[in-house]
PDB file of C-alpha atoms in Angstrom:
ATOM      1  CA  MET A   1      53.431  62.241 116.081  1.00 71.00           C
ATOM      2  CA  SER A   2      55.342  60.548 113.340  1.00 87.00           C
ATOM      3  CA  LEU A   3      55.211  57.684 110.878  1.00 93.00           C
ATOM      4  CA  GLN A   4      52.985  54.896 112.076  1.00 95.00           C
ATOM      5  CA  LEU A   5      51.981  51.418 110.877  1.00 96.00           C
ATOM      6  CA  PHE A   6      48.318  50.510 110.649  1.00 96.00           C
ATOM      7  CA  GLU A   7      46.068  47.616 109.794  1.00 95.00           C
ATOM      8  CA  TYR A   8      42.630  48.202 108.370  1.00 94.00           C
ATOM      9  CA  ASP A   9      39.629  46.999 110.373  1.00 90.00           C
ATOM     10  CA  GLU A  10      37.036  46.267 107.708  1.00 88.00           C
ATOM     11  CA  GLU A  11      34.320  45.401 110.158  1.00 87.00           C
ATOM     12  CA  ASN A  12      34.438  48.829 111.756  1.00 89.00           C
ATOM     13  CA  ASN A  13      35.829  50.730 108.790  1.00 92.00           C
ATOM     14  CA  GLN A  14      38.783  52.173 110.617  1.00 93.00           C
ATOM     15  CA  TYR A  15      42.543  52.082 110.705  1.00 94.00           C
ATOM     16  CA  LEU A  16      44.059  50.565 113.824  1.00 94.00           C
ATOM     17  CA  ALA A  17      47.536  51.573 114.899  1.00 94.00           C
ATOM     18  CA  ILE A  18      50.019  48.791 115.422  1.00 95.00           C
ATOM     19  CA  SER A  19      51.423  48.774 118.940  1.00 93.00           C
ATOM     20  CA  GLU A  20      55.104  49.386 119.569  1.00 93.00           C
ATOM     21  CA  ASP A  21      58.017  48.531 121.806  1.00 90.00           C
ATOM     22  CA  GLY A  22      56.671  45.257 123.113  1.00 87.00           C
ATOM     23  CA  LEU A  23      53.355  46.622 124.339  1.00 87.00           C
ATOM     24  CA  GLN A  24      51.579  43.944 122.258  1.00 86.00           C
ATOM     25  CA  SER A  25      48.234  45.697 122.628  1.00 88.00           C
ATOM     26  CA  ASN A  26      47.726  45.477 118.865  1.00 91.00           C
ATOM     27  CA  PRO A  27      50.565  43.597 117.209  1.00 92.00           C
ATOM     28  CA  ILE A  28      50.788  42.611 113.554  1.00 94.00           C
ATOM     29  CA  GLN A  29      49.221  39.198 114.081  1.00 92.00           C
ATOM     30  CA  THR A  30      49.020  36.190 111.811  1.00 91.00           C
ATOM     31  CA  THR A  31      47.811  32.685 112.653  1.00 88.00           C
ATOM     32  CA  HIS A  32      49.326  29.668 110.926  1.00 85.00           C
ATOM     33  CA  ASP A  33      48.802  25.941 110.595  1.00 83.00           C
ATOM     34  CA  GLY A  34      51.791  24.467 112.406  1.00 79.00           C
ATOM     35  CA  THR A  35      51.164  20.914 111.196  1.00 77.00           C
ATOM     36  CA  ASN A  36      51.456  21.495 107.451  1.00 80.00           C
ATOM     37  CA  GLY A  37      53.017  24.930 107.471  1.00 84.00           C
ATOM     38  CA  GLU A  38      51.309  27.992 106.063  1.00 88.00           C
ATOM     39  CA  VAL A  39      52.162  31.224 104.268  1.00 92.00           C
ATOM     40  CA  ILE A  40      50.049  34.263 105.072  1.00 94.00           C
ATOM     41  CA  GLU A  41      50.161  37.651 103.397  1.00 95.00           C
ATOM     42  CA  LYS A  42      48.746  40.673 105.098  1.00 95.00           C
ATOM     43  CA  LYS A  43      48.163  44.243 104.021  1.00 96.00           C
ATOM     44  CA  LEU A  44      49.309  47.053 106.265  1.00 96.00           C
ATOM     45  CA  PHE A  45      49.540  50.793 105.900  1.00 97.00           C
ATOM     46  CA  ILE A  46      52.105  53.393 106.750  1.00 96.00           C
ATOM     47  CA  GLN A  47      50.993  56.915 107.488  1.00 96.00           C
ATOM     48  CA  ASN A  48      52.408  60.213 108.554  1.00 94.00           C
ATOM     49  CA  ASP A  49      50.101  61.775 111.088  1.00 91.00           C
ATOM     50  CA  ASN A  50      52.009  65.028 111.365  1.00 91.00           C
ATOM     51  CA  PRO A  51      51.020  67.701 108.815  1.00 91.00           C
ATOM     52  CA  GLN A  52      54.131  69.708 109.651  1.00 92.00           C
ATOM     53  CA  GLU A  53      56.626  67.021 108.749  1.00 93.00           C
ATOM     54  CA  PHE A  54      57.785  65.010 105.758  1.00 93.00           C
ATOM     55  CA  TYR A  55      59.888  61.857 105.778  1.00 95.00           C
ATOM     56  CA  THR A  56      62.848  60.586 103.784  1.00 95.00           C
ATOM     57  CA  ASN A  57      65.177  57.577 103.811  1.00 95.00           C
ATOM     58  CA  ILE A  58      62.389  55.377 105.072  1.00 96.00           C
ATOM     59  CA  GLU A  59      63.200  51.724 105.669  1.00 96.00           C
ATOM     60  CA  LEU A  60      61.198  48.863 107.091  1.00 95.00           C
ATOM     61  CA  GLN A  61      62.739  45.591 108.129  1.00 92.00           C
ATOM     62  CA  ALA A  62      61.759  42.550 110.172  1.00 89.00           C
ATOM     63  CA  LYS A  63      64.166  41.949 113.011  1.00 85.00           C
ATOM     64  CA  PRO A  64      66.060  39.809 113.742  1.00 78.00           C
ATOM     65  CA  ASP A  65      67.190  40.206 110.147  1.00 61.00           C
ATOM     66  CA  SER A  66      68.148  36.572 109.853  1.00 56.00           C
ATOM     67  CA  LYS A  67      65.485  33.908 109.811  1.00 57.00           C
ATOM     68  CA  VAL A  68      64.221  32.796 113.196  1.00 55.00           C
ATOM     69  CA  ARG A  69      64.764  29.146 113.891  1.00 55.00           C
ATOM     70  CA  VAL A  70      61.535  27.463 114.947  1.00 53.00           C
ATOM     71  CA  GLY A  71      62.027  23.850 114.039  1.00 49.00           C
ATOM     72  CA  ASP A  72      61.234  21.000 116.400  1.00 48.00           C
ATOM     73  CA  ILE A  73      63.153  17.764 116.690  1.00 45.00           C
ATOM     74  CA  ASN A  74      61.713  16.435 113.432  1.00 50.00           C
ATOM     75  CA  TYR A  75      62.408  19.623 111.493  1.00 47.00           C
ATOM     76  CA  PRO A  76      65.652  20.989 112.880  1.00 47.00           C
ATOM     77  CA  GLU A  77      66.233  23.408 110.020  1.00 50.00           C
ATOM     78  CA  ALA A  78      62.795  24.972 109.856  1.00 59.00           C
ATOM     79  CA  PHE A  79      62.658  28.761 109.848  1.00 75.00           C
ATOM     80  CA  ILE A  80      60.068  31.487 109.894  1.00 82.00           C
ATOM     81  CA  GLY A  81      60.174  33.652 106.794  1.00 86.00           C
ATOM     82  CA  TYR A  82      59.198  37.321 107.107  1.00 88.00           C
ATOM     83  CA  LYS A  83      59.158  39.623 104.080  1.00 90.00           C
ATOM     84  CA  ILE A  84      57.998  43.166 103.396  1.00 94.00           C
ATOM     85  CA  ILE A  85      57.061  44.743 100.061  1.00 96.00           C
ATOM     86  CA  PHE A  86      55.839  48.287  99.633  1.00 96.00           C
ATOM     87  CA  LYS A  87      53.129  48.044  96.990  1.00 95.00           C
ATOM     88  CA  GLU A  88      49.512  49.025  96.400  1.00 94.00           C
ATOM     89  CA  THR A  89      48.346  45.673  95.070  1.00 94.00           C
ATOM     90  CA  GLN A  90      49.187  42.301  96.538  1.00 95.00           C
ATOM     91  CA  PRO A  91      52.617  41.157  95.309  1.00 95.00           C
ATOM     92  CA  THR A  92      52.803  38.158  93.015  1.00 95.00           C
ATOM     93  CA  GLU A  93      54.508  34.899  93.828  1.00 93.00           C
ATOM     94  CA  SER A  94      57.550  35.862  91.804  1.00 94.00           C
ATOM     95  CA  GLU A  95      57.742  39.261  93.492  1.00 95.00           C
ATOM     96  CA  TRP A  96      57.807  37.593  96.880  1.00 93.00           C
ATOM     97  CA  ALA A  97      60.353  35.089  95.673  1.00 92.00           C
ATOM     98  CA  SER A  98      62.624  37.907  94.577  1.00 93.00           C
ATOM     99  CA  VAL A  99      63.101  39.169  98.133  1.00 90.00           C
ATOM    100  CA  GLU A 100      64.798  37.380 100.965  1.00 85.00           C
ATOM    101  CA  SER A 101      63.318  36.899 104.382  1.00 84.00           C
ATOM    102  CA  GLY A 102      64.278  39.763 106.635  1.00 85.00           C
ATOM    103  CA  ASN A 103      64.636  42.093 103.628  1.00 87.00           C
ATOM    104  CA  LYS A 104      65.125  45.816 104.171  1.00 91.00           C
ATOM    105  CA  GLU A 105      62.300  47.480 102.249  1.00 94.00           C
ATOM    106  CA  VAL A 106      62.915  51.023 101.152  1.00 95.00           C
ATOM    107  CA  ILE A 107      59.796  53.218 101.151  1.00 95.00           C
ATOM    108  CA  PRO A 108      59.577  56.262  98.864  1.00 95.00           C
ATOM    109  CA  ASN A 109      59.618  59.658 100.592  1.00 95.00           C
ATOM    110  CA  ILE A 110      56.362  60.560 102.268  1.00 95.00           C
ATOM    111  CA  GLY A 111      55.648  64.226 101.645  1.00 93.00           C
ATOM    112  CA  THR A 112      57.921  66.929 100.301  1.00 92.00           C
ATOM    113  CA  THR A 113      59.479  70.052 101.748  1.00 92.00           C
ATOM    114  CA  ASP A 114      56.433  71.967 100.533  1.00 91.00           C
ATOM    115  CA  LEU A 115      53.635  69.623 101.382  1.00 91.00           C
ATOM    116  CA  ALA A 116      53.052  66.940 103.999  1.00 92.00           C
ATOM    117  CA  ASP A 117      51.392  63.701 102.933  1.00 93.00           C
ATOM    118  CA  THR A 118      49.079  62.198 105.549  1.00 94.00           C
ATOM    119  CA  SER A 119      47.497  59.536 103.354  1.00 94.00           C
ATOM    120  CA  TYR A 120      47.609  55.847 104.243  1.00 96.00           C
ATOM    121  CA  LYS A 121      50.064  54.057 102.016  1.00 96.00           C
ATOM    122  CA  PRO A 122      49.718  50.297 101.575  1.00 96.00           C
ATOM    123  CA  LEU A 123      52.429  47.729 102.004  1.00 96.00           C
ATOM    124  CA  TRP A 124      52.421  43.959 102.309  1.00 96.00           C
ATOM    125  CA  ILE A 125      54.020  41.467 104.633  1.00 95.00           C
ATOM    126  CA  GLN A 126      54.437  37.771 104.033  1.00 93.00           C
ATOM    127  CA  VAL A 127      54.927  35.374 106.925  1.00 91.00           C
ATOM    128  CA  SER A 128      55.803  31.778 106.140  1.00 89.00           C
ATOM    129  CA  ILE A 129      55.780  29.000 108.698  1.00 85.00           C
ATOM    130  CA  PRO A 130      57.198  25.563 107.835  1.00 82.00           C
ATOM    131  CA  GLY A 131      55.444  22.283 108.558  1.00 78.00           C
ATOM    132  CA  GLY A 132      56.184  20.721 111.904  1.00 74.00           C
ATOM    133  CA  THR A 133      56.305  23.995 113.814  1.00 75.00           C
ATOM    134  CA  LYS A 134      55.380  23.735 117.464  1.00 73.00           C
ATOM    135  CA  VAL A 135      52.163  25.223 118.750  1.00 73.00           C
ATOM    136  CA  GLY A 136      52.869  28.556 120.349  1.00 76.00           C
ATOM    137  CA  ALA A 137      53.047  32.292 119.913  1.00 80.00           C
ATOM    138  CA  TYR A 138      56.157  34.108 118.719  1.00 81.00           C
ATOM    139  CA  ARG A 139      56.624  37.667 119.902  1.00 83.00           C
ATOM    140  CA  ASP A 140      60.346  38.057 119.459  1.00 82.00           C
ATOM    141  CA  ILE A 141      60.112  39.402 115.919  1.00 86.00           C
ATOM    142  CA  THR A 142      59.519  43.108 115.369  1.00 91.00           C
ATOM    143  CA  ILE A 143      59.205  45.396 112.373  1.00 94.00           C
ATOM    144  CA  GLU A 144      61.810  48.113 112.629  1.00 94.00           C
ATOM    145  CA  LEU A 145      61.195  51.475 111.038  1.00 96.00           C
ATOM    146  CA  VAL A 146      64.048  53.886 110.432  1.00 96.00           C
ATOM    147  CA  CYS A 147      63.509  57.236 108.725  1.00 95.00           C
ATOM    148  CA  GLU A 148      64.552  60.820 108.648  1.00 95.00           C
ATOM    149  CA  GLN A 149      62.027  63.324 109.905  1.00 94.00           C
ATOM    150  CA  ASN A 150      62.085  66.788 108.321  1.00 92.00           C
ATOM    151  CA  ALA A 151      60.058  69.873 108.999  1.00 91.00           C
ATOM    152  CA  LEU A 152      58.223  71.424 106.071  1.00 87.00           C
ATOM    153  CA  GLY A 153      60.169  74.189 104.431  1.00 81.00           C
ATOM    154  CA  ALA A 154      63.453  72.754 105.626  1.00 64.00           C
TER     155      ALA A 154
ATOM    156  CA  MET B   1      66.200  63.954 112.841  1.00 91.00           C
ATOM    157  CA  ILE B   2      66.524  60.188 112.655  1.00 93.00           C
ATOM    158  CA  ILE B   3      63.481  58.319 113.897  1.00 92.00           C
ATOM    159  CA  GLN B   4      63.557  54.681 114.933  1.00 94.00           C
ATOM    160  CA  LYS B   5      60.490  52.657 115.835  1.00 94.00           C
ATOM    161  CA  SER B   6      59.840  49.045 116.691  1.00 94.00           C
ATOM    162  CA  PHE B   7      56.415  47.635 115.812  1.00 95.00           C
ATOM    163  CA  ASP B   8      55.054  44.575 117.559  1.00 93.00           C
ATOM    164  CA  VAL B   9      54.599  41.258 115.777  1.00 91.00           C
ATOM    165  CA  LYS B  10      52.776  38.180 116.997  1.00 90.00           C
ATOM    166  CA  ILE B  11      52.825  34.929 115.063  1.00 87.00           C
ATOM    167  CA  ARG B  12      50.435  32.285 116.371  1.00 85.00           C
ATOM    168  CA  ILE B  13      50.931  28.635 115.510  1.00 80.00           C
ATOM    169  CA  VAL B  14      47.955  26.308 115.861  1.00 78.00           C
ATOM    170  CA  TYR B  15      47.112  22.767 114.863  1.00 73.00           C
ATOM    171  CA  PRO B  16      43.851  23.144 112.884  1.00 66.00           C
ATOM    172  CA  HIS B  17      42.981  19.452 112.950  1.00 59.00           C
ATOM    173  CA  LEU B  18      42.685  19.794 116.693  1.00 55.00           C
ATOM    174  CA  THR B  19      40.277  22.668 116.355  1.00 50.00           C
ATOM    175  CA  LYS B  20      37.911  21.259 113.771  1.00 52.00           C
ATOM    176  CA  ASN B  21      35.313  20.396 116.393  1.00 53.00           C
ATOM    177  CA  ILE B  22      35.814  23.491 118.481  1.00 53.00           C
ATOM    178  CA  PRO B  23      33.086  26.116 118.130  1.00 55.00           C
ATOM    179  CA  LYS B  24      34.164  29.192 116.208  1.00 51.00           C
ATOM    180  CA  GLN B  25      33.859  31.478 119.206  1.00 53.00           C
ATOM    181  CA  ASP B  26      36.462  29.414 121.011  1.00 53.00           C
ATOM    182  CA  THR B  27      39.019  29.162 118.237  1.00 50.00           C
ATOM    183  CA  ASP B  28      40.797  32.277 119.395  1.00 49.00           C
ATOM    184  CA  LYS B  29      41.030  30.892 122.885  1.00 52.00           C
ATOM    185  CA  ILE B  30      42.864  27.669 122.183  1.00 52.00           C
ATOM    186  CA  THR B  31      44.819  26.664 125.213  1.00 52.00           C
ATOM    187  CA  VAL B  32      46.668  23.580 126.307  1.00 50.00           C
ATOM    188  CA  ASN B  33      43.508  22.608 128.217  1.00 52.00           C
ATOM    189  CA  THR B  34      41.463  22.714 125.038  1.00 52.00           C
ATOM    190  CA  LEU B  35      43.985  20.451 123.377  1.00 51.00           C
ATOM    191  CA  LEU B  36      43.667  18.078 126.342  1.00 51.00           C
ATOM    192  CA  LYS B  37      39.964  17.897 125.746  1.00 52.00           C
ATOM    193  CA  TYR B  38      40.086  17.037 122.054  1.00 52.00           C
ATOM    194  CA  GLU B  39      43.422  15.323 121.468  1.00 53.00           C
ATOM    195  CA  PRO B  40      44.980  14.228 124.753  1.00 52.00           C
ATOM    196  CA  GLN B  41      48.077  12.594 123.297  1.00 54.00           C
ATOM    197  CA  LYS B  42      48.865  15.564 121.099  1.00 54.00           C
ATOM    198  CA  ALA B  43      48.342  17.902 124.023  1.00 52.00           C
ATOM    199  CA  ILE B  44      50.945  15.967 125.949  1.00 55.00           C
ATOM    200  CA  ASN B  45      53.317  16.211 123.010  1.00 57.00           C
ATOM    201  CA  THR B  46      52.832  19.947 122.699  1.00 53.00           C
ATOM    202  CA  TYR B  47      53.036  20.622 126.402  1.00 52.00           C
ATOM    203  CA  ASN B  48      56.545  21.968 125.931  1.00 50.00           C
ATOM    204  CA  ALA B  49      55.392  24.613 123.447  1.00 47.00           C
ATOM    205  CA  LEU B  50      57.438  27.771 123.525  1.00 43.00           C
ATOM    206  CA  GLU B  51      54.794  29.607 125.433  1.00 45.00           C
ATOM    207  CA  PRO B  52      51.074  29.250 126.008  1.00 46.00           C
ATOM    208  CA  VAL B  53      49.072  29.621 122.838  1.00 48.00           C
ATOM    209  CA  ALA B  54      46.695  32.050 124.471  1.00 49.00           C
ATOM    210  CA  GLU B  55      47.298  34.391 127.366  1.00 45.00           C
ATOM    211  CA  GLU B  56      43.923  33.971 128.994  1.00 47.00           C
ATOM    212  CA  LYS B  57      43.352  32.139 132.264  1.00 50.00           C
ATOM    213  CA  LYS B  58      42.840  28.385 132.419  1.00 53.00           C
ATOM    214  CA  ASP B  59      39.349  27.408 131.302  1.00 55.00           C
ATOM    215  CA  GLU B  60      38.046  25.594 134.390  1.00 57.00           C
ATOM    216  CA  SER B  61      34.867  24.377 132.700  1.00 68.00           C
ATOM    217  CA  ASN B  62      36.921  22.338 130.188  1.00 74.00           C
ATOM    218  CA  LEU B  63      38.838  20.681 133.018  1.00 77.00           C
ATOM    219  CA  ASP B  64      35.615  19.907 134.860  1.00 79.00           C
ATOM    220  CA  LYS B  65      34.137  18.368 131.724  1.00 80.00           C
ATOM    221  CA  LEU B  66      37.273  16.330 131.136  1.00 81.00           C
ATOM    222  CA  THR B  67      37.199  15.052 134.719  1.00 82.00           C
ATOM    223  CA  LYS B  68      33.542  14.126 134.329  1.00 81.00           C
ATOM    224  CA  ASP B  69      34.266  12.309 131.060  1.00 80.00           C
ATOM    225  CA  PHE B  70      37.032  10.282 132.684  1.00 82.00           C
ATOM    226  CA  GLN B  71      34.794   9.392 135.595  1.00 82.00           C
ATOM    227  CA  GLU B  72      32.126   8.162 133.220  1.00 81.00           C
ATOM    228  CA  VAL B  73      34.645   6.031 131.358  1.00 82.00           C
ATOM    229  CA  ILE B  74      35.894   4.527 134.620  1.00 84.00           C
ATOM    230  CA  LYS B  75      32.313   3.798 135.645  1.00 84.00           C
ATOM    231  CA  GLU B  76      31.740   1.972 132.371  1.00 83.00           C
ATOM    232  CA  PHE B  77      34.855  -0.129 132.915  1.00 84.00           C
ATOM    233  CA  GLU B  78      33.628  -1.001 136.385  1.00 83.00           C
ATOM    234  CA  ASN B  79      30.309  -2.126 134.907  1.00 83.00           C
ATOM    235  CA  ILE B  80      32.137  -4.289 132.378  1.00 84.00           C
ATOM    236  CA  GLU B  81      34.213  -5.763 135.164  1.00 82.00           C
ATOM    237  CA  LYS B  82      31.060  -6.645 137.118  1.00 83.00           C
ATOM    238  CA  ILE B  83      29.525  -8.355 134.094  1.00 81.00           C
ATOM    239  CA  ALA B  84      32.748 -10.288 133.482  1.00 81.00           C
ATOM    240  CA  ASP B  85      32.859 -11.374 137.117  1.00 77.00           C
ATOM    241  CA  SER B  86      29.294 -12.537 136.978  1.00 78.00           C
ATOM    242  CA  ARG B  87      29.974 -14.678 133.908  1.00 78.00           C
ATOM    243  CA  LEU B  88      33.294 -16.006 135.092  1.00 78.00           C
ATOM    244  CA  LYS B  89      31.713 -17.247 138.328  1.00 76.00           C
ATOM    245  CA  ASN B  90      30.495 -20.284 136.463  1.00 76.00           C
ATOM    246  CA  ILE B  91      33.996 -21.286 135.426  1.00 79.00           C
ATOM    247  CA  GLN B  92      35.764 -23.836 137.572  1.00 81.00           C
ATOM    248  CA  HIS B  93      38.742 -26.106 137.256  1.00 82.00           C
ATOM    249  CA  GLU B  94      38.583 -29.736 138.268  1.00 84.00           C
ATOM    250  CA  TYR B  95      41.707 -31.604 139.273  1.00 87.00           C
ATOM    251  CA  ASP B  96      42.533 -35.059 140.493  1.00 86.00           C
ATOM    252  CA  LEU B  97      43.111 -35.163 144.241  1.00 85.00           C
ATOM    253  CA  GLN B  98      45.024 -38.413 143.872  1.00 84.00           C
ATOM    254  CA  ASP B  99      47.506 -37.113 141.340  1.00 84.00           C
ATOM    255  CA  GLN B 100      50.771 -36.161 143.029  1.00 82.00           C
ATOM    256  CA  ASN B 101      51.451 -33.565 140.335  1.00 85.00           C
ATOM    257  CA  ASN B 102      48.560 -31.607 141.805  1.00 86.00           C
ATOM    258  CA  THR B 103      50.118 -31.389 145.268  1.00 85.00           C
ATOM    259  CA  PRO B 104      50.801 -27.608 145.042  1.00 83.00           C
ATOM    260  CA  VAL B 105      47.165 -26.909 144.131  1.00 85.00           C
ATOM    261  CA  ILE B 106      45.904 -29.219 146.874  1.00 85.00           C
ATOM    262  CA  GLU B 107      48.105 -27.561 149.492  1.00 82.00           C
ATOM    263  CA  ALA B 108      47.223 -24.057 148.344  1.00 81.00           C
ATOM    264  CA  GLN B 109      43.510 -24.812 148.505  1.00 82.00           C
ATOM    265  CA  GLU B 110      43.865 -26.302 151.948  1.00 80.00           C
ATOM    266  CA  TYR B 111      45.867 -23.376 153.300  1.00 76.00           C
ATOM    267  CA  LEU B 112      43.599 -20.757 151.885  1.00 80.00           C
ATOM    268  CA  PHE B 113      40.179 -22.348 152.131  1.00 79.00           C
ATOM    269  CA  GLY B 114      40.623 -25.082 154.699  1.00 77.00           C
ATOM    270  CA  GLU B 115      39.903 -27.951 152.398  1.00 80.00           C
ATOM    271  CA  ALA B 116      41.044 -29.289 149.047  1.00 83.00           C
ATOM    272  CA  THR B 117      37.898 -30.174 147.102  1.00 85.00           C
ATOM    273  CA  GLY B 118      39.247 -31.124 143.721  1.00 87.00           C
ATOM    274  CA  ILE B 119      37.534 -28.110 142.202  1.00 86.00           C
ATOM    275  CA  VAL B 120      38.980 -24.622 142.008  1.00 86.00           C
ATOM    276  CA  THR B 121      36.421 -21.947 141.220  1.00 84.00           C
ATOM    277  CA  TYR B 122      37.009 -18.529 139.670  1.00 81.00           C
ATOM    278  CA  GLU B 123      35.999 -16.914 142.930  1.00 81.00           C
ATOM    279  CA  GLN B 124      38.668 -18.836 144.782  1.00 83.00           C
ATOM    280  CA  TYR B 125      41.204 -17.881 142.144  1.00 83.00           C
ATOM    281  CA  LYS B 126      40.320 -14.195 142.594  1.00 81.00           C
ATOM    282  CA  GLN B 127      40.623 -14.397 146.346  1.00 84.00           C
ATOM    283  CA  ALA B 128      43.987 -16.088 146.041  1.00 83.00           C
ATOM    284  CA  SER B 129      45.216 -13.431 143.610  1.00 84.00           C
ATOM    285  CA  GLU B 130      44.116 -10.618 145.899  1.00 83.00           C
ATOM    286  CA  LEU B 131      45.789 -12.254 148.868  1.00 83.00           C
ATOM    287  CA  LEU B 132      48.988 -12.694 146.886  1.00 81.00           C
ATOM    288  CA  ALA B 133      48.975  -9.003 145.932  1.00 84.00           C
ATOM    289  CA  LEU B 134      48.350  -7.943 149.545  1.00 83.00           C
ATOM    290  CA  THR B 135      51.122 -10.192 150.750  1.00 83.00           C
ATOM    291  CA  GLN B 136      53.585  -8.835 148.224  1.00 83.00           C
ATOM    292  CA  ASN B 137      52.664  -5.232 149.100  1.00 84.00           C
ATOM    293  CA  GLU B 138      53.119  -5.932 152.772  1.00 84.00           C
ATOM    294  CA  MET B 139      56.499  -7.565 152.154  1.00 84.00           C
ATOM    295  CA  ALA B 140      57.602  -4.563 150.128  1.00 86.00           C
ATOM    296  CA  ARG B 141      56.376  -2.179 152.843  1.00 86.00           C
ATOM    297  CA  ARG B 142      58.276  -4.017 155.540  1.00 85.00           C
ATOM    298  CA  ALA B 143      61.413  -4.152 153.445  1.00 85.00           C
ATOM    299  CA  LYS B 144      61.218  -0.372 152.921  1.00 85.00           C
ATOM    300  CA  GLU B 145      60.691   0.209 156.636  1.00 83.00           C
ATOM    301  CA  LYS B 146      63.674  -1.920 157.427  1.00 81.00           C
ATOM    302  CA  LYS B 147      65.755   0.026 154.937  1.00 81.00           C
ATOM    303  CA  ASN B 148      64.679   3.369 156.409  1.00 79.00           C
ATOM    304  CA  VAL B 149      65.535   2.233 159.910  1.00 74.00           C
ATOM    305  CA  ALA B 150      68.922   1.036 158.726  1.00 67.00           C
TER     306      ALA B 150
END
């Protein structure tokens, strides 16, 4: 039990946990037009499911932290862009532009030494695919979470 | 205690113009075979995609349909060929038996059909072409045999 990432399933009104460590049973999935390129923004949630713990120094980052090269022979310098912003409402264009792909997003502490916080907190990811990207599925990017886990009262 | 976790990501790349005619229920199951069905040339170009677009098994029904479609196209071509043959039958070439410039045609007609008539029909032309092809194939086969033996 710990911090977990979720996506919200509107059809069934439930939060679905994102799979980890290459299991790929429920990855953070986006589908893009490879011909023209496409940018997709998706809302996720982070949640502490342990009422006895609170979390500090929380960071989320897409890895590898440099852009992943996906270009074909016609677009040799094309890269996937992957950004994360912790925010309730969908970030604006300028907010996205202000962060670099592979940014390390710092999340405010979840809970305090007196009280755990088990609410679902929204964040946003933006995945950008350039035009001329080959058809395929990329699974070699992950979202890395690093945090400090603390027991209540500590 | 420091916690580290690695959450899975999957980024799918598709070519929407290839999927515009694919029923919605199939759009999540786009495979190389589906591309073959709708855009053969593009499927060939994307055959070296990083990995299969979908993990599911090959869709055999699409391959069967594709095979059937090709067979129907071939059948149509055969029909066209029959019609062309039927019309071309009426075409013939007349030549002067007395003209020495026509000696090769005269000799060829005699060798192949026993008699030079001064008229070469399309049917005779076809037979001669087929015989030429057979002869060339046989010569090539014998040359290869000779090479293997050597």
